[in-house]
XYZ file of C-alpha atoms in Angstrom:
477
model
C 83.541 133.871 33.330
C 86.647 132.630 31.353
C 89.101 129.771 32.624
C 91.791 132.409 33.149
C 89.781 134.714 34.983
C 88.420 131.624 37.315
C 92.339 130.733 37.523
C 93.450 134.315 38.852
C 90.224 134.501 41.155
C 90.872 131.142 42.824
C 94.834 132.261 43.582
C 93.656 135.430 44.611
C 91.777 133.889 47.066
C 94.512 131.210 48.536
C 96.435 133.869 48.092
C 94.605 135.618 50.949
C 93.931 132.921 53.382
C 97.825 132.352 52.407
C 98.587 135.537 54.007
C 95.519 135.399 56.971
C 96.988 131.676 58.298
C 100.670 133.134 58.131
C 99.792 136.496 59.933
C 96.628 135.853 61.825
C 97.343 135.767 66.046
C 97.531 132.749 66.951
C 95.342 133.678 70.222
C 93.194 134.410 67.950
C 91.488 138.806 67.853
C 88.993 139.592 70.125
C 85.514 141.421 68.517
C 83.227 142.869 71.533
C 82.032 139.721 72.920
C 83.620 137.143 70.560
C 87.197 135.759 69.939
C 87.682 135.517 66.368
C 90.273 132.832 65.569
C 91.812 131.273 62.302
C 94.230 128.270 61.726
C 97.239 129.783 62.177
C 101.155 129.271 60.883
C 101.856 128.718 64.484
C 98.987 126.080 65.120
C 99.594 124.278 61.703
C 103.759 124.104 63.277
C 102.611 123.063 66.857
C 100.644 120.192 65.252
C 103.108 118.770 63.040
C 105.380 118.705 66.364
C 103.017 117.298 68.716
C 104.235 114.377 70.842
C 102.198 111.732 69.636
C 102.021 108.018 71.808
C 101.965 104.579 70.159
C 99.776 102.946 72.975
C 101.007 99.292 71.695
C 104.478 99.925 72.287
C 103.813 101.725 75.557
C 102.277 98.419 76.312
C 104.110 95.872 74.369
C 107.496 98.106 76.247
C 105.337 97.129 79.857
C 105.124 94.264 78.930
C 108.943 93.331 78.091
C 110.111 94.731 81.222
C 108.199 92.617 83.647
C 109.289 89.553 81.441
C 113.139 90.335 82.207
C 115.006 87.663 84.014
C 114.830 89.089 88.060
C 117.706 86.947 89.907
C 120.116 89.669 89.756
C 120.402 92.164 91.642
C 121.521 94.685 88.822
C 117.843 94.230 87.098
C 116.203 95.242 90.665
C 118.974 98.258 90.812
C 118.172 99.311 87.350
C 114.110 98.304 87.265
C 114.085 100.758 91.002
C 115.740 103.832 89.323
C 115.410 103.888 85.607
C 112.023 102.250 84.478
C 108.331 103.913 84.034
C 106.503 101.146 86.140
C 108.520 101.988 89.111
C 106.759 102.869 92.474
C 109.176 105.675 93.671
C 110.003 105.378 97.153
C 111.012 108.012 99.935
C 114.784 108.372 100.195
C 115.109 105.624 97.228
C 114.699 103.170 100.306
C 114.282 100.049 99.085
C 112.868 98.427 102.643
C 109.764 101.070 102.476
C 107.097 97.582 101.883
C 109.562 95.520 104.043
C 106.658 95.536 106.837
C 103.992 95.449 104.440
C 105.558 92.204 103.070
C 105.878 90.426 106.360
C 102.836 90.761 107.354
C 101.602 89.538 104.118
C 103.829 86.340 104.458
C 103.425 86.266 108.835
C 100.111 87.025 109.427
C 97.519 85.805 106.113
C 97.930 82.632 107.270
C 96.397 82.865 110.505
C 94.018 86.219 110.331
C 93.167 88.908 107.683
C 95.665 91.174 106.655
C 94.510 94.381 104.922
C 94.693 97.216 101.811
C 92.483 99.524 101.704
C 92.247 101.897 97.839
C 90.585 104.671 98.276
C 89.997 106.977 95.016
C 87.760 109.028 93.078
C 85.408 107.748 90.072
C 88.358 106.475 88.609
C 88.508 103.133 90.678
C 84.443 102.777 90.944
C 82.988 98.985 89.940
C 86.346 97.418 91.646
C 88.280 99.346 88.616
C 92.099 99.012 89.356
C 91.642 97.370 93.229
C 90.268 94.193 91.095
C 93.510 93.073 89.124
C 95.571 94.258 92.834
C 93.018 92.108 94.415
C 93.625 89.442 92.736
C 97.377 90.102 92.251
C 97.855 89.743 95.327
C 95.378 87.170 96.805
C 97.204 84.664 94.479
C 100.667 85.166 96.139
C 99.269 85.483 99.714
C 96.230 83.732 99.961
C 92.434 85.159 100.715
C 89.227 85.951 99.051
C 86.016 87.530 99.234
C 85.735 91.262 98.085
C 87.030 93.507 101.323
C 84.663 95.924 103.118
C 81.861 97.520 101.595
C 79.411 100.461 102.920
C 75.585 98.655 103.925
C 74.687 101.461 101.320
C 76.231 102.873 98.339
C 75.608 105.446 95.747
C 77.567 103.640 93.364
C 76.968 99.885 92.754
C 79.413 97.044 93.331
C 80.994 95.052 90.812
C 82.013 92.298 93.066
C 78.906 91.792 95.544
C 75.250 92.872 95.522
C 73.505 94.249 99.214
C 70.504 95.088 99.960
C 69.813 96.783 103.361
C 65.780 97.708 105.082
C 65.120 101.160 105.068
C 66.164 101.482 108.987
C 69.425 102.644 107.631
C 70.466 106.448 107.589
C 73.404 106.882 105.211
C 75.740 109.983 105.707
C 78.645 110.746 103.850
C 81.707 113.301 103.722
C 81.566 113.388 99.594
C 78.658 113.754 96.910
C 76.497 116.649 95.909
C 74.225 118.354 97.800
C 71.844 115.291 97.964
C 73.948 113.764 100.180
C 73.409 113.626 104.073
C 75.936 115.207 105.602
C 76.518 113.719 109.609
C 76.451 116.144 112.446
C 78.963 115.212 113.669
C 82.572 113.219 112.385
C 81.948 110.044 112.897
C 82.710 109.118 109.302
C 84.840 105.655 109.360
C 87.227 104.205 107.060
C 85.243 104.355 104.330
C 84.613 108.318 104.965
C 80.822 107.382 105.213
C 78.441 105.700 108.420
C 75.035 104.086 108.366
C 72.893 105.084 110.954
C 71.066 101.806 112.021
C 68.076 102.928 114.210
C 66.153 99.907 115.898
C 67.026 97.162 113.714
C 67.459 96.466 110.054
C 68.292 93.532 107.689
C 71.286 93.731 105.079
C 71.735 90.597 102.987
C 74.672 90.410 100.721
C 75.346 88.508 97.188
C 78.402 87.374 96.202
C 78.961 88.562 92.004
C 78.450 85.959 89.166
C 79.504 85.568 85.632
C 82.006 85.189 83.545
C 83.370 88.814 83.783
C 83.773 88.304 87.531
C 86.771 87.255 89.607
C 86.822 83.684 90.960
C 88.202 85.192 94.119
C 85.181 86.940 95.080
C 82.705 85.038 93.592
C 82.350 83.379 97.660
C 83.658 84.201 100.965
C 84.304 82.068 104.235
C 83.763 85.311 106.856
C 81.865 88.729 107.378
C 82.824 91.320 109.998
C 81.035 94.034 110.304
C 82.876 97.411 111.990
C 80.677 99.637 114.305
C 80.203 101.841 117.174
C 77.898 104.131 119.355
C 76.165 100.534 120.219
C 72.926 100.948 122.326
C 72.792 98.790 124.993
C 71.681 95.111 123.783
C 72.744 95.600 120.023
C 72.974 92.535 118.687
C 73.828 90.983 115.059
C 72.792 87.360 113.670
C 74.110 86.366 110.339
C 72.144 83.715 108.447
C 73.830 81.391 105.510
C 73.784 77.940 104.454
C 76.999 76.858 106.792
C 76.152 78.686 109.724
C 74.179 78.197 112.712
C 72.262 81.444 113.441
C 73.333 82.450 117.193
C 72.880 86.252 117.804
C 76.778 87.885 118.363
C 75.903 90.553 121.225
C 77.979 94.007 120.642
C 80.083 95.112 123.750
C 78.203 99.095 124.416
C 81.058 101.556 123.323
C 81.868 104.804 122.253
C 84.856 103.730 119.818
C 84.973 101.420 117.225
C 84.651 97.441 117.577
C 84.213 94.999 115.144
C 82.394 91.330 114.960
C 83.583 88.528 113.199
C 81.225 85.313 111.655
C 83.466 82.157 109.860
C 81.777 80.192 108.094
C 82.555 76.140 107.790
C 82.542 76.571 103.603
C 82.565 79.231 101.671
C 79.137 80.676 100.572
C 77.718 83.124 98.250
C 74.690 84.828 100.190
C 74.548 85.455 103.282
C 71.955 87.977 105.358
C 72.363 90.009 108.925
C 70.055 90.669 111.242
C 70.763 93.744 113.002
C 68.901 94.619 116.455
C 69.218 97.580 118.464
C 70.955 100.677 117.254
C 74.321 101.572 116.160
C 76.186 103.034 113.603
C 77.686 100.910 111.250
C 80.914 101.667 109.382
C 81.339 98.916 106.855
C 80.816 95.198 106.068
C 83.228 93.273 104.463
C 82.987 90.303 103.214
C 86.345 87.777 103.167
C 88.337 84.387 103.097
C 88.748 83.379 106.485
C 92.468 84.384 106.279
C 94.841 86.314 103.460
C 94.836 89.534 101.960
C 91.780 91.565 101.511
C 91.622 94.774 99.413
C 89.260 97.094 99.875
C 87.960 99.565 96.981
C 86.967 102.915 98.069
C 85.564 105.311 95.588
C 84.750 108.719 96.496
C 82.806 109.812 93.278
C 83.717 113.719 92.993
C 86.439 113.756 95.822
C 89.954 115.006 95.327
C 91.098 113.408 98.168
C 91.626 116.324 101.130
C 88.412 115.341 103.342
C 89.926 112.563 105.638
C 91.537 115.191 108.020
C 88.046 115.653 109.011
C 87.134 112.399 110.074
C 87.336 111.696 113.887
C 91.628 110.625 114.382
C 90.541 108.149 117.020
C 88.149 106.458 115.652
C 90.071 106.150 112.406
C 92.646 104.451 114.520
C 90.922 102.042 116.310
C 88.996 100.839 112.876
C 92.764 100.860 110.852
C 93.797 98.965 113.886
C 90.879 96.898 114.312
C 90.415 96.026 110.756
C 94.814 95.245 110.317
C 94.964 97.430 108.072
C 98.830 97.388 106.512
C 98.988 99.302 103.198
C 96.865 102.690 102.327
C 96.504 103.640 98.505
C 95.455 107.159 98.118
C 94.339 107.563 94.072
C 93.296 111.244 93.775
C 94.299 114.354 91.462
C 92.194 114.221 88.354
C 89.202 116.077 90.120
C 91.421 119.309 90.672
C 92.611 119.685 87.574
C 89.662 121.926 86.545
C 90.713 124.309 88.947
C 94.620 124.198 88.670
C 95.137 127.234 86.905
C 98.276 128.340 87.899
C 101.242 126.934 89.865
C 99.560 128.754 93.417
C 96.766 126.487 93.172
C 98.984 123.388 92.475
C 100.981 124.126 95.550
C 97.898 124.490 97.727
C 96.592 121.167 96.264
C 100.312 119.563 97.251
C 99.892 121.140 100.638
C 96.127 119.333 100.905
C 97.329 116.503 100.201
C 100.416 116.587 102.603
C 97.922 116.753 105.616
C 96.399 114.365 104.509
C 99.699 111.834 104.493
C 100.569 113.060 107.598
C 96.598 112.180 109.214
C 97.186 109.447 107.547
C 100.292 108.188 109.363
C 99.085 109.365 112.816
C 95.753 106.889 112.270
C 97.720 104.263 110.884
C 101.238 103.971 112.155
C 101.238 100.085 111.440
C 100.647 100.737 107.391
C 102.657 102.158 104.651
C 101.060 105.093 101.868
C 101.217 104.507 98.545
C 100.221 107.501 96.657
C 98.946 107.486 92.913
C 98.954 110.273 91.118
C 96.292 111.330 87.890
C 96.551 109.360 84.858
C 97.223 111.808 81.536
C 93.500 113.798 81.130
C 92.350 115.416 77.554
C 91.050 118.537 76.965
C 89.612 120.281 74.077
C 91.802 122.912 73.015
C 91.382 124.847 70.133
C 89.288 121.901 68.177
C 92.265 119.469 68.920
C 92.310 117.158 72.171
C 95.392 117.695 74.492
C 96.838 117.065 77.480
C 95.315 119.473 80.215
C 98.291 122.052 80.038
C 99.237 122.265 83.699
C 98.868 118.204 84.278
C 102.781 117.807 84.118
C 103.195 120.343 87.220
C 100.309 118.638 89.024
C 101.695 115.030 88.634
C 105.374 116.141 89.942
C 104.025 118.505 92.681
C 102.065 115.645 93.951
C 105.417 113.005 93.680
C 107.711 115.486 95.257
C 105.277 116.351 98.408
C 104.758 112.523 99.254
C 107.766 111.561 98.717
C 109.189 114.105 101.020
C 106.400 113.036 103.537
C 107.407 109.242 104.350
C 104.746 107.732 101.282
C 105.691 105.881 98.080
C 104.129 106.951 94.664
C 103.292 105.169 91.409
C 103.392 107.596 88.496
C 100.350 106.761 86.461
C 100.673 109.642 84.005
C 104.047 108.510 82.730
C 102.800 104.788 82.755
C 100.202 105.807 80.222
C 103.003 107.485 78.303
C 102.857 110.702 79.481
C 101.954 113.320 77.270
C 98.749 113.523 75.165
C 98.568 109.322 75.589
C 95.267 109.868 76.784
C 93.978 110.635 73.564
C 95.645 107.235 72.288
C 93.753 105.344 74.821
C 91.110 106.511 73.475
C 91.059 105.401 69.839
C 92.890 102.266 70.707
C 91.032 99.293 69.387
C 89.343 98.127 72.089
C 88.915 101.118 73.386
C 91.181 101.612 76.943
C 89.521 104.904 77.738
C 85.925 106.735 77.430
C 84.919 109.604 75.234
C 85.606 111.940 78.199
C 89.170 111.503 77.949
C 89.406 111.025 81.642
C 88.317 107.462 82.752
C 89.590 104.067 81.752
C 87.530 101.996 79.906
C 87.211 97.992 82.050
C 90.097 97.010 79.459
C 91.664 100.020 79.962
C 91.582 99.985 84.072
C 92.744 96.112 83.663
C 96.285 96.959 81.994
C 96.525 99.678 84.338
C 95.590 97.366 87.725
C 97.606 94.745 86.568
C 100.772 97.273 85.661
C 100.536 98.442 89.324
C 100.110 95.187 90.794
C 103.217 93.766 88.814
C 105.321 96.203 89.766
C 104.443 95.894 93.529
C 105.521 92.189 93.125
C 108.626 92.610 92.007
C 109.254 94.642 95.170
C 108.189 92.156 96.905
C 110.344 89.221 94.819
C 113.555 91.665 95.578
C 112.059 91.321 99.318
C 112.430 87.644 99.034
C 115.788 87.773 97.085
C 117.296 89.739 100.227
C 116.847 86.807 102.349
C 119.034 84.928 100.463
C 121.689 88.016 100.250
C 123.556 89.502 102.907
C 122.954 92.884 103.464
C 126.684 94.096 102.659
C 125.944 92.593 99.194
C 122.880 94.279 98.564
C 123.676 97.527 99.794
C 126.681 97.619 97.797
C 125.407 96.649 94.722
C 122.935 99.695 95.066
C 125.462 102.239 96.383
C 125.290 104.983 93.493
C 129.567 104.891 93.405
């Protein structure tokens, strides 16, 4: 074959495909069975505009605005209204953490004052809770590593337990090899042990470099129960404690016992005798702020309405608990096909704000939405197309419902910044395009716990303000 005739044969081809990428459907032609598709005109135009995130200025941008000067009040007016890191509140009031902040500065000085995260996967290994954790223990004082389940499908990455096989674990979430309760009994940590005649649980406080000084020891373990058979009893065993048995009072609530030890330790083990069920151990300074991390692997966050509301109550009250952080959303995304679905999911959630409130009148919701998701569209990785709705559905339903939320989605950078996460170097999320990487969970924990401060610094500011002031300087004239 001649060079001319190879010239005209190779145009004639481009020539085709030309005409194929220009006028093939972009949806591609369906053939029986099969969808035929071809990089389209339209595809080739949607990829040269696709909003693309520079994760370093996302971050170096987070970064800048938490480093602004904060004595004015016009940086707490603006910072409330205008920036990404904001936690929206209901009604734009600014007092929503007031009690949340007193008894943070009141109470951690004389008892234990605490947050409890509950999540999915996202917040598993003490992901996000962590960096608020520690946040938080440093302003307010406390320790230790919250309350825990005796069992766990998912490990810890703050302590280590090991329990005798005389505990039954049911819970409300997990596949179908999970034990499911007859009855709803469930706790604060939507799961309950069922101790039957005795059992042994000794806990391990984490080591290593990668691990918190704040929960590497603790200085008290409580341990919240109920349905106690007459003579239940519990003796905890350490190096700084005397072992006396603590006897249970019988009851059909909830009640809670309380050890304080005279240093802190880092192992510790409890004898249980008699039978009970147990709702959670935790494992804390012996004052201060104690966060508790909750993750409900697979759970999208609408099973607490069918917990028991009274004994929720009496463990929230029990346990002083004063600020709720509901992380859920990614899980449904699979499912949100259309704007119906979102809605229901909104309307889910909503009861679940409200239970919420009735169990816990003393504590304030905070409500955190999905963080951006990828999925594979078409050979390209995008943003899950109806994520936008689902992340405004869920603001607008809890704000109208008394609960603040933190917009996680547009902290990331919104659109497609998933993907950016991704390839950052080091990495900030996995190859799923759905959960952060430990790096990656760290910026985000310490972005929310940041901006949850500065709250609380404008809480501090007021007392040196008189009200009039304030109240003008954020009237929107």
């Amino acid at each position: 074959m001649k060079a001319r005739q190879v010239l005209v044969f190779l145009c004639s081809v481009f020539a085709i495909l030309g005409a194929v990428w220009l006028l093939f459907p972009s949806e591609g032609i369906a053939a029986g069975p099969l969808q035929l598709r071809f990089s389209s005109y339209q595809r080739a135009l949607s990829e040269a505009k696709e909003h693309k995130v520079n994760v370093d200025s996302v971050l170096t941008a987070v970064e800048s605005r938490f480093a602004i000067k904060r004595d004015t009040l016009s940086f707490y007016k603006e910072f409330f209204t205008s920036n990404p890191d904001r936690i929206y509140l209901p009604g734009d009031d600014y007092t929503f953490f007031d009690p949340v902040f007193e008894a943070f500065e009141t109470q951690a000085d004389t008892a234990i004052v605490r947050v409890a995260h509950y999540g999915d996967s996202q917040i598993e290994m003490d992901r996000i809770s962590g960096e608020l954790r520690e946040g938080l223990q440093k302003r307010f004082g406390g320790g230790g590593t919250g309350m825990f389940p005796v069992k766990g499908n998912v490990p810890s990455a703050s302590i280590s337990r090991s329990a005798t096989e005389n505990f039954t674990q049911y819970t409300m979430y997990g596949d179908s090899t999970t034990l499911r309760a007859p009855h709803n009994r469930y706790g604060v940590m939507a799961q309950v042990v069922q101790l039957s005649g005795g059992g042994t649980v000794t806990l391990r406080a984490a080591k290593g470099k990668s691990v918190k000084e704040g929960v590497k020891q603790f200085s008290s373990i409580s341990v919240l129960y109920g349905r106690a058979s007459k003579g239940f009893s519990v003796k905890v065993v350490s190096d700084s404690l005397r072992p006396v048995p603590v006897q249970a009072v019988t009851e059909s609530g909830a009640g809670m016992l309380t050890w304080h030890f005279s240093h802190p330790v880092q192992k510790a083990s409890l004898y249980f005798r008699g039978s009970a069920e147990i709702y959670g151990i935790s494992a804390d300074a012996s004052v201060g702020v104690a966060v508790d991390n909750i993750p409900l692997r697979g759970c999208s966050g609408t099973i607490f309405t069918r917990i028991s509301p009274s004994l929720l109550k009496e463990s929230f009250a029990l346990d002083n608990t004063r600020l709720i952080i509901l992380q859920f959303g990614g899980n449904y995304m699979p499912v949100a096909r259309n704007s119906q679905v979102i809605a229901s999911y909104s309307e889910q959630i909503q009861k679940q704000i409200a239970f919420f409130h009735e169990a816990a009148p003393q504590a304030k919701i905070l409500f955190i939405g999905p963080s951006d998701m990828g999925k594979s569209v078409r050979g390209r990785v995008v943003t899950w197309p109806r994520l936008p709705e689902m992340v405004d559905s869920l603001k607008a339903v809890t704000l109208r419902n008394d609960a603040a939320y933190w917009d996680l989605y547009r902290m990331m950078g919104g659109e497609n910044s998933m993907v950016q996460w991704v390839r950052h170097s080091p990495a900030l999320a996995g190859p799923d395009y759905i959960h952060f990487t430990p790096a990656g969970a760290q910026k985000v924990g310490e972005t929310l716990t940041r901006s949850l401060l500065i709250y609380h610094d404008f809480y501090s500011l007021r007392k040196e303000i008189s009200p009039e002031k304030v109240k003008k300087a954020f009237s929107k004239e």
